[in-house]
Amino acid sequence: MDKLTQTDSLLDRLETDSVKKMLCGIDTLNTSQESKAYYKLLYSQYQYIVDDNFQDTTLLNDCIRFYEKKSDKEKLARSYYYKGECCFRNKDIQKALFYEKYAEYILKKGDLTNKRNLILYQKICEGLAFINIQFGEYHLALHYAKLALHSLKKLDDKRYQAYELGMMSACYNQLKQLDSTAICLSECVSLLPHTDVNCRGYIFSILTDYYLDKDKRIAKQYLDSSFCYTKDALTYLGSGNYYYAINNKKKAETEWKSGLVYTDQHFIIAKIYRRLAEMHKENGDMAGYSYNIEKEVKEKSKIYEINNGVKVGEIQLGATNSFFIKRLLSNVECIIYTIIAAFLCIAIIAYIKFRLYKKGIKRKHNKSMSEKTEELQTTSTELKLAKAQIKSLKKESAKKSDRIERLNNDIMVASQSSAANAQCGKELYHHIKNGGTTVTWTKQDYELCMAYCKIEFAETMAEIERCYGNIAPRKQLIMLLQHLNYDYAAIGRVLGINSDSVRKNIARITPLTK
């Protein structure tokens, strides 16, 4: 265990050569099950780090089965996380999301003040942010990128903060929050001297795109810096954007097509085909435009084919519920096995007593014939009672099985109802966002809309709850609209009232500090 703990520390520092030597020098044949599980976890983690094509989850499955019976949440969460990462490499995004959400759920139940737990939590949040960016779930991606950055600041680790800020800026840019984009990128620039070499190419690519419309000279400097650190699809995409901006369309097309060779990620390929289509359309080449648009649509459809058409947000919403249900059913199974074991014990005891009597085993002190007869009668009575108990317990077991089946049905109905409510809340929010009003809304409509907003604007809604407590859904909507920079007239339009009434409504919402 001491050697395995040392190896774990070396893995944290990515000293892979030393890790390989340590793992080769450890013999787990005559060790405990705990040591074997720990070795399998470290070996799988090492293979994942050194081999970009590693996708084998066999050993991780053994780790999960072992650690689910133990109280070591960190190692169980780590097993789920690396299994999710292996599934992601295998392009099984749905499983990757489920396993990484499991890892997040388990770890949040543990001690996040522990350094090792916090390092793992940062990795999980970073992985979930990256997956959500690919599927266009920018609000969720931004949420996880912020959590990853917060964890790095707690760890006082500046090597990867710029990477998290880069993902945040990409999300803000897609959400048209340009001021926040600029703030994130300025922080990225200040952190570049401390940033890990492997992340710098990605940061320079983002800075290149940002400065294209502002200062092409600075954009060219960042582009050259990007090529110094890495040559990947994002670098060539930024290079093509630069040459397109300076009106060198032939060079731009060459750079974009070069980027297609360096990636198999469908969302980046779709971006490149979109840029090529726009250029052909501008040149009046409608055949080229049509060809590239068709390619873009195919790449985007591949993303959703991987997921069987299910939205990423819905997968993540159901992952934690699924994990809870799994735990609940596991406990029910334990109860059933305990009852069956009790049946077997009673039957075995009765059988042993009967066999001992038939073989004529006598006790050390002599017994009279009447005592033996009495003992036989007692044994017979006990056997009858045991049979009656077995019959009673069988009936009870049948009843519990019926209750378990009803519980499973209730869980399925609740899960479907939860998904329907989430979709309804989303539609109500987009209704008012697109210019609709709440004039005809019922109390349930307000509740569904705000339940969705607590996912969509998690931090804002949490801030409102801290400031104003458990206020009514309609008041929550008013305060949310105010936080989203709606003026009194805009809020009045949504609610179907005038500006003075809005002002009075807001005045009646009393903060907790008062």
PDB file of C-alpha atoms in Angstrom, residues 126 129-130 133-134 138 141 145 159-172 185 188 192 195-210 222-223 225-238 265 267-268 271:
ATOM      1  CA  GLU A 126     -13.346  20.523 -16.891  1.00  0.00           C
ATOM      2  CA  ALA A 129     -17.475  21.728 -19.634  1.00  0.00           C
ATOM      3  CA  PHE A 130     -15.627  20.416 -22.712  1.00  0.00           C
ATOM      4  CA  ILE A 133     -19.229  23.014 -25.523  1.00  0.00           C
ATOM      5  CA  GLN A 134     -19.196  20.380 -28.259  1.00  0.00           C
ATOM      6  CA  TYR A 138     -23.032  26.857 -23.543  1.00  0.00           C
ATOM      7  CA  ALA A 141     -20.443  24.490 -20.165  1.00  0.00           C
ATOM      8  CA  ALA A 145     -15.840  25.906 -16.479  1.00  0.00           C
ATOM      9  CA  ARG A 159      -0.936  26.204 -14.789  1.00  0.00           C
ATOM     10  CA  TYR A 160      -4.423  25.519 -16.147  1.00  0.00           C
ATOM     11  CA  GLN A 161      -6.435  28.592 -15.102  1.00  0.00           C
ATOM     12  CA  ALA A 162      -5.928  30.168 -18.537  1.00  0.00           C
ATOM     13  CA  TYR A 163      -7.402  27.027 -20.168  1.00  0.00           C
ATOM     14  CA  GLU A 164     -10.592  27.315 -18.066  1.00  0.00           C
ATOM     15  CA  LEU A 165     -10.792  31.043 -18.826  1.00  0.00           C
ATOM     16  CA  GLY A 166     -10.411  30.223 -22.533  1.00  0.00           C
ATOM     17  CA  MET A 167     -13.412  27.874 -22.372  1.00  0.00           C
ATOM     18  CA  MET A 168     -15.399  30.509 -20.450  1.00  0.00           C
ATOM     19  CA  SER A 169     -14.580  33.171 -23.066  1.00  0.00           C
ATOM     20  CA  ALA A 170     -15.718  30.808 -25.849  1.00  0.00           C
ATOM     21  CA  CYS A 171     -19.033  30.290 -24.014  1.00  0.00           C
ATOM     22  CA  TYR A 172     -19.510  34.015 -23.341  1.00  0.00           C
ATOM     23  CA  LEU A 185      -9.322  36.978 -22.319  1.00  0.00           C
ATOM     24  CA  CYS A 188      -5.816  34.761 -19.920  1.00  0.00           C
ATOM     25  CA  LEU A 192       0.192  33.118 -19.903  1.00  0.00           C
ATOM     26  CA  THR A 195       0.326  28.501 -18.073  1.00  0.00           C
ATOM     27  CA  ASP A 196       1.288  24.917 -18.866  1.00  0.00           C
ATOM     28  CA  VAL A 197       2.996  24.622 -22.276  1.00  0.00           C
ATOM     29  CA  ASN A 198       0.366  22.130 -23.528  1.00  0.00           C
ATOM     30  CA  CYS A 199      -2.413  24.704 -23.035  1.00  0.00           C
ATOM     31  CA  ARG A 200      -0.761  27.752 -24.606  1.00  0.00           C
ATOM     32  CA  GLY A 201      -1.545  26.863 -28.223  1.00  0.00           C
ATOM     33  CA  TYR A 202      -5.270  26.703 -27.381  1.00  0.00           C
ATOM     34  CA  ILE A 203      -5.170  30.102 -25.597  1.00  0.00           C
ATOM     35  CA  PHE A 204      -3.299  31.777 -28.486  1.00  0.00           C
ATOM     36  CA  SER A 205      -5.890  30.393 -30.961  1.00  0.00           C
ATOM     37  CA  ILE A 206      -8.734  31.987 -28.984  1.00  0.00           C
ATOM     38  CA  LEU A 207      -6.849  35.302 -28.711  1.00  0.00           C
ATOM     39  CA  THR A 208      -6.233  35.257 -32.488  1.00  0.00           C
ATOM     40  CA  ASP A 209      -9.972  35.036 -33.224  1.00  0.00           C
ATOM     41  CA  TYR A 210     -10.792  37.725 -30.662  1.00  0.00           C
ATOM     42  CA  TYR A 222      -0.954  35.488 -31.448  1.00  0.00           C
ATOM     43  CA  LEU A 223      -1.414  33.276 -34.526  1.00  0.00           C
ATOM     44  CA  SER A 225       2.650  32.079 -31.200  1.00  0.00           C
ATOM     45  CA  SER A 226      -0.098  29.468 -31.545  1.00  0.00           C
ATOM     46  CA  PHE A 227       1.808  27.659 -34.320  1.00  0.00           C
ATOM     47  CA  CYS A 228       4.937  27.665 -32.131  1.00  0.00           C
ATOM     48  CA  TYR A 229       3.171  25.543 -29.490  1.00  0.00           C
ATOM     49  CA  THR A 230       0.792  23.348 -31.462  1.00  0.00           C
ATOM     50  CA  LYS A 231      -0.524  22.544 -34.922  1.00  0.00           C
ATOM     51  CA  ASP A 232      -4.071  21.317 -34.559  1.00  0.00           C
ATOM     52  CA  ALA A 233      -7.496  21.946 -36.064  1.00  0.00           C
ATOM     53  CA  LEU A 234      -8.201  25.012 -33.893  1.00  0.00           C
ATOM     54  CA  THR A 235      -4.865  26.596 -34.876  1.00  0.00           C
ATOM     55  CA  TYR A 236      -5.563  26.086 -38.595  1.00  0.00           C
ATOM     56  CA  LEU A 237      -9.125  27.337 -38.132  1.00  0.00           C
ATOM     57  CA  GLY A 238      -7.778  30.545 -36.550  1.00  0.00           C
ATOM     58  CA  GLN A 265     -14.170  16.075 -33.438  1.00  0.00           C
ATOM     59  CA  PHE A 267     -18.169  20.108 -33.875  1.00  0.00           C
ATOM     60  CA  ILE A 268     -14.795  21.560 -35.044  1.00  0.00           C
ATOM     61  CA  LYS A 271     -17.240  24.904 -37.901  1.00  0.00           C
TER      62      LYS A 271
END
